Coordinates of C-alpha atoms in Angstrom, one line a residue:
M1 CA 12.3 23.7 -101.9
S2 CA 14.6 21.9 -99.5
S3 CA 17.2 19.6 -101.0
T4 CA 17.4 17.7 -97.7
A5 CA 15.6 14.4 -97.6
F6 CA 13.1 13.8 -94.8
S7 CA 14.4 12.1 -91.7
Y8 CA 13.0 11.9 -88.2
S9 CA 14.3 11.4 -84.7
P10 CA 12.5 12.1 -81.4
L11 CA 13.8 15.1 -79.6
L12 CA 14.7 13.0 -76.6
P13 CA 15.7 9.6 -77.9
L14 CA 16.2 7.0 -75.2
G15 CA 18.2 3.7 -75.2
D16 CA 17.2 0.4 -73.8
D17 CA 15.4 0.4 -70.4
Q18 CA 17.8 -1.0 -67.8
T19 CA 15.4 -0.6 -64.8
D20 CA 15.1 -3.3 -62.2
Y21 CA 11.4 -3.9 -61.9
R22 CA 9.3 -5.8 -59.4
L23 CA 5.9 -7.4 -60.3
V24 CA 3.0 -5.6 -58.6
T25 CA 0.2 -7.8 -60.0
D26 CA -0.8 -9.7 -63.1
E27 CA -4.5 -9.1 -62.6
G28 CA -6.6 -6.6 -64.4
V29 CA -4.6 -6.8 -67.6
D30 CA -5.4 -9.1 -70.6
V31 CA -4.4 -9.6 -74.2
V32 CA -7.0 -9.7 -76.9
H33 CA -6.6 -10.4 -80.6
G34 CA -7.7 -7.9 -83.2
P35 CA -7.8 -7.5 -87.0
G36 CA -4.7 -8.2 -88.9
G37 CA -3.3 -10.5 -86.2
R38 CA -2.6 -7.6 -83.9
R39 CA -2.5 -8.1 -80.2
F40 CA -4.1 -5.5 -77.9
L41 CA -3.4 -5.1 -74.2
T42 CA -6.5 -4.2 -72.1
V43 CA -6.0 -2.4 -68.8
E44 CA -8.8 -2.0 -66.3
P45 CA -9.1 1.5 -64.6
A46 CA -8.5 -0.2 -61.2
V47 CA -5.1 -1.2 -62.3
L48 CA -4.1 2.4 -63.0
T49 CA -5.4 3.4 -59.5
A50 CA -3.7 0.6 -57.7
L51 CA -0.4 1.1 -59.5
T52 CA -0.4 4.9 -58.8
A53 CA -1.2 4.4 -55.1
E54 CA 1.6 1.8 -54.8
A55 CA 4.1 4.1 -56.6
M56 CA 3.2 7.1 -54.4
H57 CA 3.7 5.0 -51.3
D58 CA 7.1 3.7 -52.5
I59 CA 8.5 7.0 -53.4
A60 CA 7.5 8.6 -50.1
H61 CA 9.4 5.9 -48.2
Y62 CA 12.1 4.4 -50.4
L63 CA 15.0 5.7 -52.4
R64 CA 17.0 4.3 -55.3
P65 CA 20.0 2.2 -54.3
A66 CA 22.3 4.4 -56.4
H67 CA 21.2 7.5 -54.5
L68 CA 21.9 5.8 -51.2
A69 CA 25.3 4.6 -52.4
Q70 CA 26.2 8.2 -53.2
L71 CA 25.4 9.3 -49.6
R72 CA 27.6 6.5 -48.3
S73 CA 30.4 7.6 -50.6
I74 CA 30.4 11.1 -49.0
I75 CA 31.0 9.6 -45.6
E76 CA 33.9 7.6 -47.0
D77 CA 35.5 10.5 -48.9
P78 CA 38.5 11.9 -46.9
A79 CA 38.1 15.1 -48.9
A80 CA 34.5 15.6 -47.6
S81 CA 34.1 18.2 -44.8
P82 CA 32.9 17.1 -41.4
N83 CA 29.6 18.9 -42.1
D84 CA 29.3 17.0 -45.4
R85 CA 29.7 13.7 -43.6
F86 CA 27.4 14.7 -40.8
V87 CA 24.6 15.6 -43.2
A88 CA 25.1 12.5 -45.3
L89 CA 24.9 10.2 -42.3
D90 CA 21.8 12.0 -41.1
L91 CA 20.2 11.5 -44.5
L92 CA 21.1 7.8 -44.5
R93 CA 19.6 7.4 -41.0
N94 CA 16.5 9.2 -42.2
A95 CA 16.2 6.8 -45.2
N96 CA 16.4 3.9 -42.8
I97 CA 13.5 5.3 -40.6
A98 CA 11.4 6.2 -43.6
A99 CA 11.8 2.6 -45.1
G100 CA 9.8 1.4 -42.1
G101 CA 6.8 2.6 -44.1
V102 CA 5.3 4.8 -41.3
L103 CA 7.1 8.2 -41.5
P104 CA 7.7 9.6 -45.0
M105 CA 11.2 10.7 -45.7
C106 CA 10.2 14.4 -46.0
Q107 CA 7.3 16.3 -44.4
D108 CA 6.6 18.0 -47.7
T109 CA 5.3 14.9 -49.5
G110 CA 5.0 17.0 -52.6
T111 CA 2.8 17.5 -55.7
A112 CA 2.1 14.2 -57.3
I113 CA 3.3 14.2 -60.9
V114 CA 2.6 11.4 -63.3
M115 CA 3.7 11.1 -66.9
G116 CA 2.4 8.2 -69.0
K117 CA 3.2 6.9 -72.5
R118 CA 0.5 4.6 -73.9
G119 CA 1.2 2.4 -76.8
R120 CA -1.2 2.3 -79.7
H121 CA -2.3 -1.2 -78.9
V122 CA -3.2 -0.5 -75.3
L123 CA -6.9 -0.3 -74.7
T124 CA -8.5 1.4 -71.6
D125 CA -12.0 2.8 -71.0
G126 CA -10.7 6.3 -71.6
S127 CA -10.8 7.4 -67.9
D128 CA -7.0 7.1 -67.4
E129 CA -6.4 10.5 -65.9
S130 CA -9.3 10.1 -63.4
A131 CA -8.1 6.6 -62.4
I132 CA -4.6 7.9 -61.8
A133 CA -5.8 10.8 -59.8
H134 CA -7.9 8.3 -57.7
G135 CA -4.6 6.5 -57.0
V136 CA -3.0 9.7 -55.8
Y137 CA -6.1 10.3 -53.6
E138 CA -5.8 6.8 -52.1
A139 CA -2.2 7.2 -51.2
Y140 CA -2.4 10.6 -49.7
T141 CA -5.6 10.1 -47.7
K142 CA -4.6 6.7 -46.3
L143 CA -0.8 7.2 -45.6
N144 CA 0.9 9.6 -43.3
L145 CA 1.4 12.1 -46.0
R146 CA 0.7 15.9 -46.1
Y147 CA -1.9 17.8 -48.0
S148 CA -0.2 20.7 -49.7
Q149 CA -2.5 21.6 -52.6
L150 CA -4.5 24.8 -52.4
A151 CA -7.6 25.4 -54.4
P152 CA -8.2 29.0 -55.6
I153 CA -11.6 30.1 -54.5
T154 CA -11.2 33.6 -55.7
M155 CA -8.1 35.4 -57.0
W156 CA -7.1 36.0 -53.3
E157 CA -8.7 33.3 -51.3
E158 CA -7.3 29.7 -51.2
R159 CA -8.3 26.6 -49.3
N160 CA -6.5 23.3 -48.8
T161 CA -8.2 20.6 -50.8
G162 CA -7.6 18.0 -48.1
T163 CA -6.6 15.3 -50.5
N164 CA -3.4 16.6 -52.1
L165 CA -5.3 16.8 -55.4
P166 CA -5.0 18.0 -58.0
A167 CA -2.1 16.0 -59.4
Q168 CA -0.2 16.9 -62.5
I169 CA -0.9 14.2 -65.0
E170 CA 0.4 14.1 -68.5
L171 CA -0.5 11.3 -70.9
Y172 CA 0.9 10.7 -74.3
A173 CA 0.0 8.5 -77.3
E174 CA 3.4 7.0 -78.0
D175 CA 4.8 3.5 -78.3
P176 CA 7.2 3.4 -75.3
G177 CA 10.5 1.9 -76.4
G178 CA 8.9 0.9 -79.6
H179 CA 6.4 -1.4 -77.9
P180 CA 2.8 -0.8 -79.1
D181 CA 1.4 -3.1 -76.3
A182 CA 3.1 -1.3 -73.4
Y183 CA 2.0 1.5 -71.1
K184 CA 5.0 3.2 -69.3
F185 CA 5.0 5.7 -66.5
L186 CA 7.2 8.1 -64.5
F187 CA 5.9 8.9 -61.0
M188 CA 7.3 11.8 -59.1
A189 CA 6.5 13.6 -55.8
K190 CA 7.9 17.2 -56.1
G191 CA 8.1 19.2 -52.9
G192 CA 8.0 23.0 -52.9
G193 CA 11.7 23.4 -52.0
S194 CA 13.1 21.7 -55.0
A195 CA 10.3 22.7 -57.4
N196 CA 11.0 26.3 -56.6
K197 CA 14.6 25.8 -57.7
S198 CA 13.7 25.5 -61.4
Y199 CA 15.0 28.3 -63.5
L200 CA 14.7 29.4 -67.1
Y201 CA 17.1 31.9 -68.6
Q202 CA 16.6 33.3 -72.1
E203 CA 20.1 33.5 -73.5
T204 CA 21.7 34.0 -76.9
K205 CA 24.4 32.5 -79.1
A206 CA 27.0 34.4 -77.1
L207 CA 26.6 31.9 -74.3
L208 CA 27.7 29.0 -76.6
N209 CA 31.5 29.0 -75.9
P210 CA 33.3 27.1 -73.2
T211 CA 34.5 30.1 -71.1
R212 CA 31.3 32.1 -71.1
M213 CA 29.2 28.9 -70.4
M214 CA 31.3 28.1 -67.3
Q215 CA 31.1 31.6 -66.0
F216 CA 27.4 31.7 -66.5
L217 CA 26.9 28.4 -64.7
E218 CA 29.1 29.4 -61.8
E219 CA 27.0 32.5 -61.3
K220 CA 23.6 30.8 -61.6
L221 CA 24.3 27.6 -59.8
R222 CA 25.6 29.3 -56.7
L223 CA 22.2 31.2 -56.5
I224 CA 20.3 27.9 -56.1
G225 CA 21.5 27.9 -52.5
T226 CA 20.6 25.2 -50.0
A227 CA 16.8 25.7 -49.5
A228 CA 16.0 22.7 -51.6
C229 CA 18.0 20.3 -49.4
P230 CA 21.3 19.3 -51.1
P231 CA 23.2 17.3 -52.1
Y232 CA 21.4 17.7 -55.4
H233 CA 21.0 15.8 -58.6
L234 CA 21.5 18.8 -60.8
A235 CA 20.2 19.1 -64.4
V236 CA 21.2 21.8 -66.9
V237 CA 19.5 22.0 -70.3
I238 CA 21.0 24.2 -73.0
G239 CA 18.8 24.9 -76.0
G240 CA 15.2 23.8 -76.7
T241 CA 12.5 24.4 -79.2
S242 CA 10.8 26.5 -76.5
G243 CA 11.4 27.6 -73.0
E244 CA 8.7 25.3 -71.6
H245 CA 10.2 22.3 -73.3
A246 CA 13.7 23.1 -71.9
L247 CA 12.2 23.3 -68.4
K248 CA 10.4 20.0 -68.7
T249 CA 13.5 18.4 -70.1
A250 CA 15.5 19.6 -67.1
K251 CA 12.9 18.1 -64.7
L252 CA 13.1 14.7 -66.5
A253 CA 16.9 14.8 -66.5
S254 CA 17.0 15.5 -62.8
A255 CA 15.0 12.3 -62.3
K256 CA 17.6 10.3 -64.3
Y257 CA 14.8 9.6 -66.8
L258 CA 17.1 10.7 -69.8
D259 CA 20.2 8.9 -68.8
T260 CA 20.1 6.6 -71.8
M261 CA 20.1 9.5 -74.3
P262 CA 22.9 9.6 -77.0
T263 CA 26.1 11.3 -75.9
S264 CA 26.7 13.1 -79.2
G265 CA 24.6 15.1 -81.7
S266 CA 23.8 14.6 -85.3
M267 CA 22.0 16.3 -88.2
L268 CA 18.8 14.6 -87.1
A269 CA 18.7 17.4 -84.5
H270 CA 18.0 15.3 -81.5
G271 CA 19.1 16.1 -78.0
F272 CA 22.1 14.5 -76.4
R273 CA 24.0 14.3 -73.1
D274 CA 27.4 16.1 -72.8
V275 CA 29.1 13.8 -70.3
E276 CA 32.3 15.8 -70.5
L277 CA 30.6 19.0 -69.5
E278 CA 28.7 17.1 -66.8
A279 CA 32.0 16.2 -65.1
E280 CA 33.3 19.7 -65.4
V281 CA 30.2 21.3 -63.9
L282 CA 30.3 18.7 -61.0
E283 CA 33.8 19.7 -60.2
L284 CA 32.8 23.4 -60.5
T285 CA 30.1 22.9 -57.8
R286 CA 32.6 21.2 -55.5
Q287 CA 34.7 24.4 -55.5
F288 CA 31.8 26.5 -54.3
G289 CA 32.3 25.7 -50.6
I290 CA 28.6 25.4 -50.0
G291 CA 28.8 21.6 -49.7
A292 CA 26.0 19.5 -48.3
Q293 CA 24.2 22.5 -46.8
F294 CA 26.8 23.9 -44.3
G295 CA 30.2 23.9 -46.1
G296 CA 32.2 21.4 -48.0
R297 CA 32.4 19.7 -51.4
Y298 CA 29.1 17.9 -51.8
F299 CA 26.7 20.6 -53.2
C300 CA 25.8 18.0 -55.8
H301 CA 25.8 14.2 -56.1
D302 CA 26.0 14.4 -59.9
V303 CA 25.1 16.5 -62.9
R304 CA 23.2 15.9 -66.1
V305 CA 23.8 18.3 -69.0
I306 CA 21.4 18.0 -72.0
R307 CA 22.0 19.9 -75.3
L308 CA 18.9 20.5 -77.3
P309 CA 18.3 22.0 -80.8
R310 CA 17.2 25.6 -80.8
H311 CA 15.7 28.3 -83.0
G312 CA 18.5 30.6 -84.2
A313 CA 17.1 33.6 -82.3
S314 CA 16.7 31.8 -79.0
C315 CA 18.9 29.9 -76.5
P316 CA 16.9 28.9 -73.5
V317 CA 18.8 27.5 -70.5
A318 CA 16.9 25.5 -67.9
I319 CA 18.2 24.4 -64.5
A320 CA 16.5 22.0 -62.1
V321 CA 17.4 19.9 -59.1
S322 CA 16.2 16.8 -57.4
C323 CA 16.8 17.1 -53.7
S324 CA 17.8 14.7 -50.9
A325 CA 14.2 13.4 -51.1
D326 CA 14.9 12.0 -54.5
R327 CA 11.4 10.8 -55.1
Q328 CA 10.6 9.2 -58.4
A329 CA 10.1 5.7 -59.9
V330 CA 9.2 4.4 -63.3
A331 CA 6.6 1.7 -64.0
K332 CA 5.2 -0.3 -66.9
I333 CA 2.2 -2.3 -67.8
T334 CA 2.8 -5.1 -70.3
P335 CA 1.2 -8.4 -71.3
S336 CA 3.2 -10.0 -68.5
G337 CA 1.7 -7.8 -65.8
V338 CA 2.1 -4.5 -63.8
W339 CA 5.6 -3.6 -62.9
L340 CA 7.1 -0.9 -60.7
E341 CA 10.7 0.1 -60.2
R342 CA 12.4 -1.8 -57.4
L343 CA 13.5 0.8 -54.9
E344 CA 15.7 0.1 -51.8
T345 CA 13.7 -1.4 -49.0
D346 CA 16.8 -2.1 -46.8
P347 CA 18.8 1.1 -46.7
A348 CA 20.4 0.0 -43.5
R349 CA 23.0 -1.9 -45.6
F350 CA 24.4 1.5 -46.7
L351 CA 24.9 2.7 -43.2
P352 CA 28.6 2.8 -42.4
D353 CA 30.3 1.4 -39.3
V354 CA 30.9 4.9 -37.9
T355 CA 29.9 6.4 -34.6
D356 CA 28.7 9.9 -33.8
A357 CA 31.9 10.4 -31.8
Q358 CA 34.0 9.7 -34.9
L359 CA 32.0 12.1 -37.0
D360 CA 32.3 14.7 -34.2
A361 CA 36.0 14.4 -34.1
G362 CA 37.4 17.9 -34.7
A363 CA 33.9 19.4 -34.6
D364 CA 32.8 21.2 -31.5
V365 CA 29.1 20.7 -31.0
V366 CA 27.5 23.4 -28.8
R367 CA 24.5 22.3 -26.7
V368 CA 21.9 25.0 -26.4
D369 CA 19.2 24.9 -23.7
L370 CA 16.0 26.4 -25.2
N371 CA 14.3 26.5 -21.7
R372 CA 16.4 29.5 -20.8
P373 CA 15.1 33.1 -21.3
M374 CA 15.6 34.4 -24.8
D375 CA 18.2 37.0 -23.8
E376 CA 20.3 34.2 -22.3
I377 CA 19.9 32.0 -25.4
R378 CA 21.1 34.9 -27.6
A379 CA 24.0 35.6 -25.3
E380 CA 25.1 32.0 -25.6
L381 CA 24.8 32.0 -29.4
S382 CA 26.7 35.3 -29.7
K383 CA 29.9 33.5 -28.4
Y384 CA 30.3 31.4 -31.5
P385 CA 31.0 32.0 -35.2
V386 CA 28.8 31.1 -38.2
K387 CA 29.0 27.4 -39.2
T388 CA 29.1 26.4 -35.6
R389 CA 27.2 23.1 -35.1
L390 CA 24.5 23.2 -32.4
S391 CA 22.4 20.7 -30.5
L392 CA 19.1 22.2 -29.4
T393 CA 17.0 20.9 -26.5
G394 CA 13.8 22.5 -25.2
P395 CA 10.7 24.3 -26.6
L396 CA 10.3 25.7 -30.1
V397 CA 7.3 27.6 -31.6
V398 CA 6.5 26.4 -35.1
A399 CA 5.0 28.9 -37.6
R400 CA 5.2 29.4 -41.4
D401 CA 3.7 31.3 -44.3
I402 CA 0.0 31.8 -43.4
A403 CA 0.7 32.1 -39.6
H404 CA 3.3 34.8 -40.3
A405 CA 0.8 36.7 -42.6
R406 CA -1.8 36.6 -39.8
I407 CA 0.6 37.8 -37.1
A408 CA 1.8 40.6 -39.4
E409 CA -1.9 41.7 -39.8
R410 CA -2.2 41.9 -36.1
L411 CA 0.9 44.0 -35.8
D412 CA -0.4 46.3 -38.5
A413 CA -3.6 46.7 -36.5
G414 CA -1.6 47.8 -33.4
E415 CA -1.7 44.6 -31.5
P416 CA 1.4 43.4 -29.7
M417 CA 3.7 40.6 -30.8
P418 CA 2.4 37.3 -29.4
Q419 CA 4.3 36.3 -26.3
Y420 CA 5.2 32.9 -27.6
L421 CA 7.2 34.5 -30.4
R422 CA 9.0 36.7 -27.9
D423 CA 9.8 33.9 -25.5
H424 CA 10.8 31.1 -27.9
A425 CA 12.8 30.4 -31.0
V426 CA 10.6 30.0 -34.1
Y427 CA 10.9 26.9 -36.3
Y428 CA 9.6 27.3 -39.9
A429 CA 8.0 24.0 -40.6
G430 CA 4.7 22.2 -41.3
P431 CA 4.2 18.6 -40.2
A432 CA 2.9 15.6 -42.1
K433 CA 0.2 13.5 -40.4
T434 CA 1.1 12.1 -37.0
P435 CA 1.0 8.3 -37.0
E436 CA -0.8 6.5 -34.1
G437 CA 1.7 6.0 -31.3
Y438 CA 4.0 8.8 -32.4
A439 CA 4.6 12.2 -30.9
S440 CA 4.9 13.7 -34.4
G441 CA 4.6 13.1 -38.0
S442 CA 7.6 13.8 -40.3
F443 CA 8.5 17.4 -39.4
G444 CA 11.5 18.8 -41.2
P445 CA 12.3 22.5 -41.9
T446 CA 10.7 24.5 -44.6
T447 CA 12.4 27.1 -46.8
A448 CA 13.4 30.1 -44.7
G449 CA 13.4 32.7 -47.5
R450 CA 9.6 32.7 -47.8
M451 CA 9.5 34.4 -44.4
D452 CA 12.2 37.0 -45.1
A453 CA 9.7 39.9 -45.6
Y454 CA 8.4 39.5 -42.1
V455 CA 11.7 39.4 -40.1
A456 CA 12.5 43.1 -39.7
K457 CA 9.0 43.8 -38.5
F458 CA 8.8 40.9 -36.2
Q459 CA 12.2 41.4 -34.6
A460 CA 11.5 45.1 -34.1
A461 CA 8.4 44.1 -32.2
G462 CA 10.5 41.7 -30.0
G463 CA 9.7 38.4 -31.8
S464 CA 11.6 35.9 -34.0
Q465 CA 14.9 36.7 -32.3
V466 CA 16.1 33.2 -33.1
M467 CA 14.8 31.5 -36.2
L468 CA 15.3 27.9 -37.4
A469 CA 14.7 26.7 -40.9
K470 CA 16.6 25.6 -44.1
G471 CA 18.4 27.5 -46.8
N472 CA 19.9 30.9 -47.2
R473 CA 18.3 34.2 -46.3
S474 CA 18.3 37.6 -47.9
S475 CA 20.6 40.5 -47.0
Q476 CA 17.6 42.2 -45.3
V477 CA 17.5 39.4 -42.7
T478 CA 21.2 39.7 -42.0
R479 CA 20.7 43.5 -41.5
S480 CA 17.8 42.9 -39.2
C481 CA 19.7 40.4 -37.1
Q482 CA 22.6 42.8 -36.7
E483 CA 20.3 45.6 -35.7
N484 CA 18.1 43.6 -33.4
G485 CA 20.5 41.1 -32.0
G486 CA 18.9 38.2 -33.8
F487 CA 20.1 34.8 -35.2
Y488 CA 19.2 32.5 -38.0
L489 CA 20.0 28.9 -37.4
G490 CA 20.1 26.4 -40.3
S491 CA 18.5 23.0 -39.8
I492 CA 19.5 20.1 -42.0
G493 CA 17.0 19.9 -44.9
G494 CA 15.9 16.4 -45.6
P495 CA 15.8 14.1 -42.5
A496 CA 12.2 14.9 -41.5
A497 CA 11.5 11.3 -40.5
R498 CA 14.6 11.1 -38.2
L499 CA 13.7 14.4 -36.6
A500 CA 10.2 13.1 -35.9
Q501 CA 11.4 9.8 -34.4
D502 CA 14.5 10.9 -32.5
C503 CA 14.3 14.6 -31.8
I504 CA 10.6 15.8 -31.4
K505 CA 9.1 14.6 -28.1
H506 CA 5.9 16.6 -27.9
V507 CA 3.6 18.5 -30.3
E508 CA 0.6 20.8 -29.4
V509 CA -1.3 23.5 -31.3
L510 CA -0.9 27.0 -29.9
E511 CA -3.0 29.0 -32.3
Y512 CA -5.0 28.8 -35.6
P513 CA -5.9 25.1 -35.5
E514 CA -8.1 25.6 -38.5
L515 CA -5.0 26.0 -40.6
G516 CA -4.0 22.4 -40.3
M517 CA -0.3 21.9 -40.9
E518 CA 0.0 25.8 -41.2
A519 CA -1.2 26.3 -37.6
V520 CA 1.1 27.7 -34.9
W521 CA 2.5 24.8 -32.9
K522 CA 4.7 24.3 -29.8
I523 CA 7.1 21.4 -29.9
E524 CA 9.6 20.0 -27.5
V525 CA 12.9 18.9 -29.0
E526 CA 15.9 17.0 -27.8
D527 CA 19.4 17.1 -29.4
F528 CA 17.9 18.8 -32.5
P529 CA 20.8 19.5 -34.9
A530 CA 21.4 23.0 -36.3
F531 CA 24.1 25.4 -37.4
I532 CA 24.6 29.1 -36.9
V533 CA 24.1 30.6 -40.4
V534 CA 23.4 34.4 -39.6
D535 CA 24.6 35.9 -36.4
D536 CA 24.0 39.2 -34.4
K537 CA 27.1 40.8 -35.8
G538 CA 26.0 40.8 -39.5
N539 CA 27.9 37.6 -40.5
D540 CA 26.2 35.3 -43.0
F541 CA 27.7 32.0 -43.9
F542 CA 26.1 32.0 -47.4
A543 CA 27.1 35.5 -48.3
E544 CA 30.6 34.5 -49.3
V545 CA 29.8 31.2 -51.0
T546 CA 27.2 32.7 -53.2
K547 CA 29.5 35.3 -54.7
P548 CA 30.7 34.2 -58.2
V549 CA 34.4 34.9 -59.0
L550 CA 33.7 34.5 -62.8
T551 CA 37.2 33.3 -63.5
I552 CA 36.7 29.7 -64.4
G553 CA 37.0 28.7 -68.0
R554 CA 36.6 25.3 -69.7
G555 CA 40.0 24.0 -70.6

């Protein structure tokens, strides 16, 4: 029999809610009196639908002021690299365009994720999940957002649902913040790039010393790469009652949802934030040289480190990021009305008084005419080292996962490489809906690594000689480029709205129109920013910055 008295603490205790909210409506909610003098908050299903639709709109177009201030600070930091500052300014400009409410900040408008905590004195008709899903449907079908959800028809066949449903909805019976008559929410839109950078490592007690921990984190954090559009909000969770709980905690921490947790532990065995380790890990990431995508200090905006209790035989470590499309907002329904986190609707106030010429000082920008024959384009690119900044003008072919799979099937069947992939550079991307009066919807790059398996075959057949996307590639891509005279150009991950408004002048479907955003497109671009990442000599910018040195210990 235990001699320890019973005591309880939530695993993730939170402090007071400091969120700045705005009132959405005071209709559809009411207070009724029940037995024992208790007050009950009644919430109509239409309220949940309207709140969800409003939240999904806001997080597609607006960012938190703190996130925008961090971007501004990169531009003002004399230690930031020119590439850091260039990316940060582009992301601020993108935020300004997205805040117009027409073009979403990222073309991958994400999986809708909603977590709700309903107090014991909140009454609904029981259809909460359906009402919330209806709100997701309303937002994605009426706004210029992208449908990314695939329904499995058989084990091998999938079809786009055409609504971006299903959403991931999790509802809990819990008095949020100790208030029985409150219903609180976290709304997130998680794109594939950042969702794919969630990792779980099953470690042991041996990891729990300062030197080994920093060596482990140096190795694993470098491997995140840039495919998820840094600068990141990085979360690291050490411990956990299960692996899945560690991963969920990391996702919440990356959204700043756990910022008010205690900063020290106790025998109540609750989790806590290690703010000292957060600062050390942030400084570690600044030494990587990866920077805000193309070299520098700003791989991360900030770091959250959460320490959780664990079973003695297990030590899960979870890592997650929130990307430059830092899309989340909290909300609450109380007797006073329906409230949603106030995001920044005027991001222009964070734009610095800096010109392109000032940013370009000391940085040679090479202008590349994509109207020239492919051999001439490759000869021009071959003159410059990796990390060279480019400005692209002319035609691009757009193709991603499904189109690549279909073209590979044609090659396997003995058909030739389509001429459009022989004549033009290929941009890995999939657009959001095109608003009326625009040439394009938000149209940023997708993760290059998903197409790695096709590169050698395509280049050997004369296609994909110049590729444009985001993130690092595998060594097999570097070898293929060296053997076939190819190039991989990195595009800035994140500013999809700015690319649509300022750089993409014309869009047309070339092939597979039935695939929707996965079709093969041809676009005309002007002053489209890019960097040489992999060249025809076997050089890869990311090869060096992803190699751990494993020499850093915690002082």
